[in-house]
CSV table of C-alpha atoms in Angstrom, one decimal:
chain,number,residue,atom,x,y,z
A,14,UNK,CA,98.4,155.2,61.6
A,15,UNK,CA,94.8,155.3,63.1
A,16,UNK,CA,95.5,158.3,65.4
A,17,UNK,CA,95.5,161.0,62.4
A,18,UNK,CA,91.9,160.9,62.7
A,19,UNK,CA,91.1,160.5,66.4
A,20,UNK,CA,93.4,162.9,67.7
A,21,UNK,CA,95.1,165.1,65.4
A,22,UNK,CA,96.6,167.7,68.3
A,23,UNK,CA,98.4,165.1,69.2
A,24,UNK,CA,99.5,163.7,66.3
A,25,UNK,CA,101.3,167.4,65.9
A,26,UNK,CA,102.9,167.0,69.1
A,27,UNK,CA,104.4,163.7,68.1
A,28,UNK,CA,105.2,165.3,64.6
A,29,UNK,CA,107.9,167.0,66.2
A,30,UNK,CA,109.7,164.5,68.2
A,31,UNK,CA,112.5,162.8,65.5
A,32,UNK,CA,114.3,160.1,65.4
A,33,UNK,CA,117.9,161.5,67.1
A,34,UNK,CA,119.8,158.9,64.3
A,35,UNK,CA,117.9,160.5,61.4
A,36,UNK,CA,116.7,163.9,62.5
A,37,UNK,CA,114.6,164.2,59.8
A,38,UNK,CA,112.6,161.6,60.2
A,39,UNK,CA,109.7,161.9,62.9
A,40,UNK,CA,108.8,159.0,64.4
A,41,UNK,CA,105.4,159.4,62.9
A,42,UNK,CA,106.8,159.2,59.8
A,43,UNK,CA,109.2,156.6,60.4
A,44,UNK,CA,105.7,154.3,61.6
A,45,UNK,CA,107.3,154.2,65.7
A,46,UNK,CA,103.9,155.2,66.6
A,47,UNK,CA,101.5,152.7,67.0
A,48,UNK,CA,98.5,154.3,68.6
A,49,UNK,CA,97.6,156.7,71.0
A,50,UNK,CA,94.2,156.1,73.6
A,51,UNK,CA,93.4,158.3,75.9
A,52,UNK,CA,92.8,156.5,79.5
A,53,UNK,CA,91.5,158.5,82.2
A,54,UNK,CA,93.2,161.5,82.5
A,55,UNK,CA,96.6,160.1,80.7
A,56,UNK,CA,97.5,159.1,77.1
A,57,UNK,CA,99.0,155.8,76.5
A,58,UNK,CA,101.0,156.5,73.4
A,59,UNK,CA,102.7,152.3,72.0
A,60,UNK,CA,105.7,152.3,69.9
A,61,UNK,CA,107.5,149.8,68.5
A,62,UNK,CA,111.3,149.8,68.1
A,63,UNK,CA,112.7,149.6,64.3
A,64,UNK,CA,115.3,147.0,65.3
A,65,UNK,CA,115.8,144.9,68.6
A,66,UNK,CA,118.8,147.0,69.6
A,67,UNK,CA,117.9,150.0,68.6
A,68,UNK,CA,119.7,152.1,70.9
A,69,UNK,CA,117.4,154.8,69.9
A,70,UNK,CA,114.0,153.7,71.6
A,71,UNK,CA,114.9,155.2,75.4
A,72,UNK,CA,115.6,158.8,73.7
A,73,UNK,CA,112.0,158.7,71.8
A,74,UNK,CA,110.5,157.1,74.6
A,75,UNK,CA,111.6,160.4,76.8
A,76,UNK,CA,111.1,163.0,73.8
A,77,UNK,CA,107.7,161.8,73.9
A,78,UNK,CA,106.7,161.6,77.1
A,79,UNK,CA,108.6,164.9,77.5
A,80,UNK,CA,107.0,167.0,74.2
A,81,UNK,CA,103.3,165.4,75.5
A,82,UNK,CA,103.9,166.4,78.9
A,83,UNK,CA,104.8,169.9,78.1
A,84,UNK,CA,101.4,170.8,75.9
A,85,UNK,CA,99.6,169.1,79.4
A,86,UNK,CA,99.0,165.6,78.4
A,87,UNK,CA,100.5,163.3,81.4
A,88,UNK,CA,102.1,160.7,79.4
A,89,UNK,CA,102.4,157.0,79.6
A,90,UNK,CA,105.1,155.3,76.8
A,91,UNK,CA,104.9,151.5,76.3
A,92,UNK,CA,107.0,149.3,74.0
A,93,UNK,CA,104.8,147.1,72.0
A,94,UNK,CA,106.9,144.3,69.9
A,95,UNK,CA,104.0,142.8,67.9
A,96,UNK,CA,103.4,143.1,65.5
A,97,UNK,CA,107.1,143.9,64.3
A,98,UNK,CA,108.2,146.6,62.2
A,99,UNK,CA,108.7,147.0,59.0
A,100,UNK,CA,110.3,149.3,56.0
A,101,UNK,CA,106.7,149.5,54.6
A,102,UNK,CA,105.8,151.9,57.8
A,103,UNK,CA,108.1,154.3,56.5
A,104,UNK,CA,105.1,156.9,55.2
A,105,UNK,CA,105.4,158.3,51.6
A,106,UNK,CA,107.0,162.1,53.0
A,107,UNK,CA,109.4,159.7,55.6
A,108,UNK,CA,111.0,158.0,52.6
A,109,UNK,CA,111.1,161.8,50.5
A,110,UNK,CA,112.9,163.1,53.6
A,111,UNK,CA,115.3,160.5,54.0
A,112,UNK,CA,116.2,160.7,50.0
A,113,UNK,CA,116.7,164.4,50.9
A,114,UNK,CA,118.7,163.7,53.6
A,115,UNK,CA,121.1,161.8,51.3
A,116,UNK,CA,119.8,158.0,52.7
A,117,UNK,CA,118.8,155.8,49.8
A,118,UNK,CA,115.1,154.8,51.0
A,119,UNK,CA,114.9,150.8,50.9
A,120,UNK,CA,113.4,149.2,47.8
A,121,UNK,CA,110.8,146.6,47.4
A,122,UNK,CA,111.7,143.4,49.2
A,123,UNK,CA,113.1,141.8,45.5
A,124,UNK,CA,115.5,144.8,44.4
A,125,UNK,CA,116.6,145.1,47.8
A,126,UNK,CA,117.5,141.0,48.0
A,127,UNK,CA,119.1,141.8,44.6
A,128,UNK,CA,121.0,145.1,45.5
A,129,UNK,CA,122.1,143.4,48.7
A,130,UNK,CA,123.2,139.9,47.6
A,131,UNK,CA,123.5,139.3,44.1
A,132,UNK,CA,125.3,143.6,43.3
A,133,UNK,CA,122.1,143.8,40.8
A,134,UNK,CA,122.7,147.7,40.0
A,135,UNK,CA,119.4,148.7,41.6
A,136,UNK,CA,119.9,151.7,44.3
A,137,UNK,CA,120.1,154.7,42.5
A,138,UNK,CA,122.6,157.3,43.9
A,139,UNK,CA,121.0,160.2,46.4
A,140,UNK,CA,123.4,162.6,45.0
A,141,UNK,CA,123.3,162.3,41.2
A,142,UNK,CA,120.2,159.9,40.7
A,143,UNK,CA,122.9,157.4,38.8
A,144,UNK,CA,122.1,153.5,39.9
A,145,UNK,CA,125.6,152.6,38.5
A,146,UNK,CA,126.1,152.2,42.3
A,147,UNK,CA,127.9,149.4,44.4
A,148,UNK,CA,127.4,147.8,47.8
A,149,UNK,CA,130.3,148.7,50.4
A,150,UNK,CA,128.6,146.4,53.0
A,151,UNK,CA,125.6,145.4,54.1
A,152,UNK,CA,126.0,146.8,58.1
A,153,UNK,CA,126.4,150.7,58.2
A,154,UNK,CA,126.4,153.3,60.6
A,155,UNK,CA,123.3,152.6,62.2
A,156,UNK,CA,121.5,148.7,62.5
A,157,UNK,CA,119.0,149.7,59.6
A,158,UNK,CA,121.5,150.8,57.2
A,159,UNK,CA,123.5,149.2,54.4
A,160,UNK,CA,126.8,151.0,53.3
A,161,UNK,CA,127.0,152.2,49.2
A,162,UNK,CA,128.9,154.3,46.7
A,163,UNK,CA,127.9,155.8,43.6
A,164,UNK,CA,130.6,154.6,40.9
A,165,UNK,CA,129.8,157.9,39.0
A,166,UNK,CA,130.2,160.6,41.0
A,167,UNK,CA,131.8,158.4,43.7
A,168,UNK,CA,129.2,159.5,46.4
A,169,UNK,CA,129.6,157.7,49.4
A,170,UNK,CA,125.8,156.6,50.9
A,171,UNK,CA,123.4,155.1,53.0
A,172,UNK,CA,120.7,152.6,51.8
A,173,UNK,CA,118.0,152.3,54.5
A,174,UNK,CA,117.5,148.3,54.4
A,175,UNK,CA,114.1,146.7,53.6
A,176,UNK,CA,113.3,145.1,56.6
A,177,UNK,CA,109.7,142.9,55.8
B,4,UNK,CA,105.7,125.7,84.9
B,5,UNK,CA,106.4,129.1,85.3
B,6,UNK,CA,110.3,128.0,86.8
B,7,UNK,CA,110.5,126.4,83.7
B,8,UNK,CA,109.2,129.0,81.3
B,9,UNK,CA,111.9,131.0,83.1
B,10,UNK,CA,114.7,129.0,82.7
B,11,UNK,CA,113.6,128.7,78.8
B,12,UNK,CA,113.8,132.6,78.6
B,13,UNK,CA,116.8,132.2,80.3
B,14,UNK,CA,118.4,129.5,77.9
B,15,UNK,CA,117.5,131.7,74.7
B,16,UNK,CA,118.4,134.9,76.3
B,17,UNK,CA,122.2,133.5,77.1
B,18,UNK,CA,123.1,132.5,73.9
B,19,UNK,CA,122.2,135.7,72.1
B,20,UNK,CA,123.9,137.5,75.4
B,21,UNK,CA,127.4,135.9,75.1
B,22,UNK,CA,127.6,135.8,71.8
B,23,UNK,CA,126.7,139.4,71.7
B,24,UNK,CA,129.6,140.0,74.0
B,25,UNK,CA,132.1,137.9,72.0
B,26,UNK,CA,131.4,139.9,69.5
B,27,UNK,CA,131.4,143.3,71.0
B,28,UNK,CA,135.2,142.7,72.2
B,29,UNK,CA,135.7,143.1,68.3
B,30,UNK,CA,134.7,146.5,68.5
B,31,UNK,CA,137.6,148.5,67.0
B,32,UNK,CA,139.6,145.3,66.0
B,33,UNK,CA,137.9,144.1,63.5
B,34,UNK,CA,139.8,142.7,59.9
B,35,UNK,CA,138.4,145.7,58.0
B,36,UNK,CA,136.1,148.7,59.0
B,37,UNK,CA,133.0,147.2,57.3
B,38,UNK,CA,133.6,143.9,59.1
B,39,UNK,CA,134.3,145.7,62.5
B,40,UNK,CA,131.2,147.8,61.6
B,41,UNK,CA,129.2,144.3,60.9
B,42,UNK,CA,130.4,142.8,63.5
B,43,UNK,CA,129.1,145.4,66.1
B,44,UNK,CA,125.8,145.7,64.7
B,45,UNK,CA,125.1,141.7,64.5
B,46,UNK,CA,126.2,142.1,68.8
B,47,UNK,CA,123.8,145.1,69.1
B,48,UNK,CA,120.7,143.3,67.3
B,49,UNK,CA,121.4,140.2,69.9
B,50,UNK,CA,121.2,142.7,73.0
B,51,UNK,CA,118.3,143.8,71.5
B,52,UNK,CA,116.9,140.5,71.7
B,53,UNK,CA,118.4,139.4,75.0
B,54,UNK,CA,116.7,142.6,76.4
B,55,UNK,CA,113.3,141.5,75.2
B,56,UNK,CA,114.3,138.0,76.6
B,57,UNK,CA,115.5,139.3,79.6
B,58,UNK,CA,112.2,141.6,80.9
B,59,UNK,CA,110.1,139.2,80.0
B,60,UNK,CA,112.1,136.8,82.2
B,61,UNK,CA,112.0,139.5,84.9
B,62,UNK,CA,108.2,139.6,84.8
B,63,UNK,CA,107.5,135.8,84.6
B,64,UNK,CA,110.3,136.0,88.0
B,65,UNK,CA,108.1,138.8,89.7
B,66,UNK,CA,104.9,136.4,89.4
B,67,UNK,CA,106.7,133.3,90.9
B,68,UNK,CA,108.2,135.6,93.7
B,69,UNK,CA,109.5,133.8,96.7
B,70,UNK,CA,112.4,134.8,98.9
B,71,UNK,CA,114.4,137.3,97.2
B,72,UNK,CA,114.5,140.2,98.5
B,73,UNK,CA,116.0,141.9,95.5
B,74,UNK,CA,113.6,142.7,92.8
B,75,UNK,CA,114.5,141.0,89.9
B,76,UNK,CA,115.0,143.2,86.5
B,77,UNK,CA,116.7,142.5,83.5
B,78,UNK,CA,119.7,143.8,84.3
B,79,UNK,CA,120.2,141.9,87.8
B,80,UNK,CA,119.6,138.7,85.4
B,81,UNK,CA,122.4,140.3,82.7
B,82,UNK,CA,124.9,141.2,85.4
B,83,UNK,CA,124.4,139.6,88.9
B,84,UNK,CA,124.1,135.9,88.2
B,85,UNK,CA,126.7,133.4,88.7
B,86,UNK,CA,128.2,131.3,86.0
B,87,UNK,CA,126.8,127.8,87.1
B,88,UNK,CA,123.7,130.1,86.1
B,89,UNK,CA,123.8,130.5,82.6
B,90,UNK,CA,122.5,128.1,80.4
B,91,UNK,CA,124.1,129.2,77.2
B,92,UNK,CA,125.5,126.6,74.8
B,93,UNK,CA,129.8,126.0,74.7
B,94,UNK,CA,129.7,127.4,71.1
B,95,UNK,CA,129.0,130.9,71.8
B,96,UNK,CA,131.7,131.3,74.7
B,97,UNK,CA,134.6,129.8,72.6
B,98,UNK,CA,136.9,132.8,72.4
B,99,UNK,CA,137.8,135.1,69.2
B,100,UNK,CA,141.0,133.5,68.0
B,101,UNK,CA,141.1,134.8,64.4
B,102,UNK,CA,138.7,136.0,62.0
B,103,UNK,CA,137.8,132.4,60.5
B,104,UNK,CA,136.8,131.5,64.6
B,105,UNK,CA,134.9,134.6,64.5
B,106,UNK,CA,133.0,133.7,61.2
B,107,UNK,CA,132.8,130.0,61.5
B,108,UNK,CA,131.2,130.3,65.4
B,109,UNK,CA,129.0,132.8,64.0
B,110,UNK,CA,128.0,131.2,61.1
B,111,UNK,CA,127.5,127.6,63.5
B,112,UNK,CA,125.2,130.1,65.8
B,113,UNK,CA,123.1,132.2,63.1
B,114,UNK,CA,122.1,128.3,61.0
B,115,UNK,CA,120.8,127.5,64.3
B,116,UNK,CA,119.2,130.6,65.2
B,117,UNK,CA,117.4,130.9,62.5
B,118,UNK,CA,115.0,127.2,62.1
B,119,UNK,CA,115.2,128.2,66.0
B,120,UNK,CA,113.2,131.4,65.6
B,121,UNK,CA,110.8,130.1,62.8
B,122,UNK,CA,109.8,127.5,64.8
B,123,UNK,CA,109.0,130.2,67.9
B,124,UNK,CA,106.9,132.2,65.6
B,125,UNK,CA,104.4,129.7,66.3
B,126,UNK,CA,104.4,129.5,70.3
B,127,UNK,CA,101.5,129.6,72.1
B,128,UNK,CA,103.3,132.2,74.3
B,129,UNK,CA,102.7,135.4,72.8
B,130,UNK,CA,105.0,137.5,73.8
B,131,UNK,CA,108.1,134.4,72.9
B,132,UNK,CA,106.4,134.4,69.4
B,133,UNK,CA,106.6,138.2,69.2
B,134,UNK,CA,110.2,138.0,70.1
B,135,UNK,CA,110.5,135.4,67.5
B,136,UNK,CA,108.8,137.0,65.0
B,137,UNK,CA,110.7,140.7,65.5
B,138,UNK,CA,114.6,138.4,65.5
B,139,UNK,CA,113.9,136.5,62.5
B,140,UNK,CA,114.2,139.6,60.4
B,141,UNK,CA,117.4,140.8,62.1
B,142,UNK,CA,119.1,137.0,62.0
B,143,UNK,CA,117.8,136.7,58.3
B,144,UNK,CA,121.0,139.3,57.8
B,145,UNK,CA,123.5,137.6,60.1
B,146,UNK,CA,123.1,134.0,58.4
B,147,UNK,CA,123.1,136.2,54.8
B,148,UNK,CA,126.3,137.9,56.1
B,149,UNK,CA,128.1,134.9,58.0
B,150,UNK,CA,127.5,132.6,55.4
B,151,UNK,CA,128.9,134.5,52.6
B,152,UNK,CA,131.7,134.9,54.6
B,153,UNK,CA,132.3,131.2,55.0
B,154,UNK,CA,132.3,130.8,51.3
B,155,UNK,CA,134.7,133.4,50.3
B,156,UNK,CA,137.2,132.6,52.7
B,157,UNK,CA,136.9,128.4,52.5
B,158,UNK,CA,136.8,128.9,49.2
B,159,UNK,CA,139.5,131.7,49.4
B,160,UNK,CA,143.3,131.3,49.0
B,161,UNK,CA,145.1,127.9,50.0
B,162,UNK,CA,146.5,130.0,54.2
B,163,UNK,CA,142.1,131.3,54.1
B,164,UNK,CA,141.1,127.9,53.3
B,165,UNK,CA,143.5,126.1,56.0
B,166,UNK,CA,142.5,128.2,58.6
B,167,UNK,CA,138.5,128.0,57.9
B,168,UNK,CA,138.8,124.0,58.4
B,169,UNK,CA,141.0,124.7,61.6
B,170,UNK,CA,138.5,126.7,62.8
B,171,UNK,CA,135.7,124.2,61.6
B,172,UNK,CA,137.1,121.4,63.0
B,173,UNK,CA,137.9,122.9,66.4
B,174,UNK,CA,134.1,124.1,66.6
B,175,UNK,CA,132.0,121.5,65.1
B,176,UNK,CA,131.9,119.4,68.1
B,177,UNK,CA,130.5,122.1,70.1
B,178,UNK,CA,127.0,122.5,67.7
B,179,UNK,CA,125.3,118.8,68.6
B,180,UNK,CA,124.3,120.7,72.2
B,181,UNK,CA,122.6,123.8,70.4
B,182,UNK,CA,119.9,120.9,69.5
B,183,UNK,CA,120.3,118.4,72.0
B,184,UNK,CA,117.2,118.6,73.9
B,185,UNK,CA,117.4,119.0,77.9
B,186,UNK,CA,114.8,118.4,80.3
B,187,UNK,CA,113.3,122.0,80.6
B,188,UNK,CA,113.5,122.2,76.4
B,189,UNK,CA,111.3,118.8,76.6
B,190,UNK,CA,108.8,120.2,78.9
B,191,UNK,CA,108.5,123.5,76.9
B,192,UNK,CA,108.2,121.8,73.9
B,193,UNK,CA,105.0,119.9,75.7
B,194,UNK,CA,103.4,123.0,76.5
B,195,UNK,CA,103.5,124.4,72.6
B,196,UNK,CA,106.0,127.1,74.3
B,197,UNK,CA,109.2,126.2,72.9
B,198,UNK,CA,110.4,124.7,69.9
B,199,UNK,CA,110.6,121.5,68.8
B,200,UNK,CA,114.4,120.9,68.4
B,201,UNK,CA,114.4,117.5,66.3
B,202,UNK,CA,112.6,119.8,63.8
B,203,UNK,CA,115.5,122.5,64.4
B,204,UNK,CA,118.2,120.0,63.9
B,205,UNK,CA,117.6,118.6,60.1
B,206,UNK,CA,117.0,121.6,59.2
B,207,UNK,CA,120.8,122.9,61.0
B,208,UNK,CA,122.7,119.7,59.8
B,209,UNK,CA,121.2,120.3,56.4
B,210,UNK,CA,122.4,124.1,56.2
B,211,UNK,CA,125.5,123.4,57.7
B,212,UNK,CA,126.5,120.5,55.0
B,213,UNK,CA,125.4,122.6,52.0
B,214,UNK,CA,127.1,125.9,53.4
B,215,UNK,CA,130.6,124.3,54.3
B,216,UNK,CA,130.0,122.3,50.9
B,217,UNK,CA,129.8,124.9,48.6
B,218,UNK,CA,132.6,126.5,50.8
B,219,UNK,CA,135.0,123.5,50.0
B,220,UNK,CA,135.3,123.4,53.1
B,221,UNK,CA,135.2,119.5,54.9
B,222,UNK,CA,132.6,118.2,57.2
B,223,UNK,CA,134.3,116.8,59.9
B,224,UNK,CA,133.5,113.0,61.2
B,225,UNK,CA,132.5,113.5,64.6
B,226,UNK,CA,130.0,111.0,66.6
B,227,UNK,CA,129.9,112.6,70.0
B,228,UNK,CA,130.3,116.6,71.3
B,229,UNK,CA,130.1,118.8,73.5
B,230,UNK,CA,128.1,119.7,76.2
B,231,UNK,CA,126.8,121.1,79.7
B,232,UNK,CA,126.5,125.0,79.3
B,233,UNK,CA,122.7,124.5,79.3
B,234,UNK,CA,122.9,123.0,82.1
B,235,UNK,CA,125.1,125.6,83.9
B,236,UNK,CA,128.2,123.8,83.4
B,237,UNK,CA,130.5,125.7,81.5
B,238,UNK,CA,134.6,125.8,80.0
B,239,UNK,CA,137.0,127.7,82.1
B,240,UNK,CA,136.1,131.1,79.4
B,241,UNK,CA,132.9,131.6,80.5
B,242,UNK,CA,134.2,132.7,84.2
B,243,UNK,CA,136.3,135.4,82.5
B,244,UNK,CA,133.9,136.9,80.3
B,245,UNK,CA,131.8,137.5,83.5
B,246,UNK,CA,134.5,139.2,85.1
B,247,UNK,CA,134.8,141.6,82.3
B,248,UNK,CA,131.1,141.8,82.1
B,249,UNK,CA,130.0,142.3,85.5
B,250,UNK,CA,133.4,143.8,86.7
B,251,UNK,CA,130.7,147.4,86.9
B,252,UNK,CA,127.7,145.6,89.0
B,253,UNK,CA,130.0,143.8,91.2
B,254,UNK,CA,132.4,146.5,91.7
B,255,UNK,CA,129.6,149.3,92.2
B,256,UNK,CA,126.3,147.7,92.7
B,257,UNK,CA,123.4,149.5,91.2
B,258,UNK,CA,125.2,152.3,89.9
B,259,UNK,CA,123.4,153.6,86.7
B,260,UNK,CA,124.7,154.7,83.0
């Protein structure tokens, strides 16, 4: 994200709006945000949805034209597809956050073609760290999620799907 | 042109829109919980992508103009058209039956989809090749998942094996029109807009063989199929999944969420 440096007021702002499926997350962190310029006397802040149907987008669209609005910045939110999104947008603190949260964060592209095809062992557990885990199935609660359990400790979680 | 680049949007939008619906009348009835969960999330990603379809359609409308006098949005292409309309392929409004339908009609849709959408990555339309380029990572999954699912059940148990090559042999004649080229396909194709489908279709007849192979699963003889929903012309289903579908728009015009 090139805004950190060209407007970090803002970037505070948008710090605070999360995503509502993983409140954690703030769409900064999550890589949503594509840039912010400052036209005239508005801001034009692009996103980019994580998945097509993310049913999310409208909600962060209105948080942050909402949050902006509120510290005096007339807001203008436009979806931007290209180019598409992917896992590797997930910032360093985004993928600490969502371990914390109890969402495996997605591996690199191999491991997670391995976890998710052949059962390779790969996704350790966000509860007790063990990767004696197994896929449940590959579509979870939410389009970016894949469904696992920890065969130790028998943790039920969420793996956050590499998406390249 | 811009009538035809419509139409295209149209064409590519259908598909993914009827299918998505099939699909979402699983909601809740799905064979397991993961499946149900699966199933759901494979309809969500394609009305995510027949939204992007859909306002790009309503923009390319807005700059032909003419005599409406409605403006035209995505939703009034969604939910006010009439059948003779839609140019989806047969496939995709062949109803649920059982779970090997489901699977096999997905798995027919997603093989196509996918040499579909990698060819789009490289239209001279932007905004069709951003589409392209954001699908292909969501129908990556739904070929992974559909064709794993073809395998375990064809090769499954004797009653999962019979009733995969039912279902195969009661849908393979619709897949020759997913590739069979119409006239506004052709023109696209000219214009470096759409894709080219003889490309498309080795690559689909390819995939198919090898997946229903390893499946045990038999490729049925079959020399003609087929066809008309691109053309608007459609099976006697396609006229009650509008009614469900629009039942809201007709009944209430306008009204909001």
């Amino acid at each position: 994200m090139d805004t950190a440096t060209k407007y970090p007021e803002i970037e505070a702002l948008l710090e605070k709006v999360t995503d509502p499926e993983i409140p954690v997350l703030s769409i900064m962190d999550m890589g949503v945000v594509r840039s912010v310029e400052k036209q005239e006397d508005t801001l034009l802040v692009k996103i980019t949805p994580t998945y097509s149907g993310c049913p999310a987008m409208d909600t962060i669209a209105m948080e942050i034209k909402a949050t902006l609005e509120q510290a005096g910045y007339p807001t203008k939110v436009k979806l931007v597809l290209a180019p598409a999104w992917t896992t590797d947008w997930i910032t360093p603190r985004g993928r600490a956050r969502l371990e914390e949260y109890g969402i495996a964060a997605p591996l690199e592209a191999n491991a997670d073609k391995q976890a998710l095809l052949d059962g390779a062992r790969v996704v350790p557990c966000t509860r007790c760290g063990s990767t004696n885990t197994k896929m449940i199935s590959q579509f979870g609660s939410t389009a970016c999620k894949a469904l696992f359990q920890c065969e130790d400790c028998l943790e039920p979680f969420d793996y956050f799907k590499c998406l390249k | 042109m811009k009538e035809q680049l419509y139409q295209y949007l149209l064409m590519l939008g259908d598909n993914a829109m009827i299918l998505g619906h099939r699909l979402s009348e699983l909601c809740g009835h799905g064979p397991s919980l993961e499946t149900d969960i699966a199933l759901t999330n494979l309809s969500l990603d394609l009305f995510g992508q027949v939204r992007n379809y859909f306002q790009y359609a309503a923009e390319v409308k807005g700059e032909i103009g003419g005599a409406t006098d409605t403006e035209v949005t995505e939703d009034s292409i969604a939910m006010t058209r009439y059948p003779h309309e839609y140019r989806n392929t047969l496939l995709v409004e062949q109803p649920n039956k059982d779970f090997a339908f489901v699977i096999t009609r997905q798995f027919f849709f997603d093989a196509y989809h996918l040499p579909l959408l990698e060819a789009l990555k490289q239209s001279k339309d932007e905004q069709i090749a951003a589409i392209a380029h954001k699908s292909i990572k969501e129908v990556q999954y739904h070929l992974r998942f559909s064709s794993e699912w073809v395998k375990r059940l064809g090769d499954g148990t004797a009653e999962s094996h019979d009733r995969m090559q039912t279902a195969v042999d009661y849908l393979y004649p619709y897949i020759g029109e997913l590739v069979q080229e119409t006239p506004i396909e052709k023109a696209m194709k000219e214009e470096g807009i759409g894709a080219d489908l003889s490309v498309v279709r080795s690559q689909y007849y390819d995939k198919v063989k090898a997946v229903l192979k390893e499946a045990t699963l038999s490729t049925p003889q079959f020399f003609g199929f087929h066809d008309g929903g691109k053309k608007g012309v459609h099976s006697e289903h396609h006229s009650h999944i509008l009614s469900t579908l629009q039942y809201m728009q007709r009944t209430y015009p306008n009204m909001e969420w």
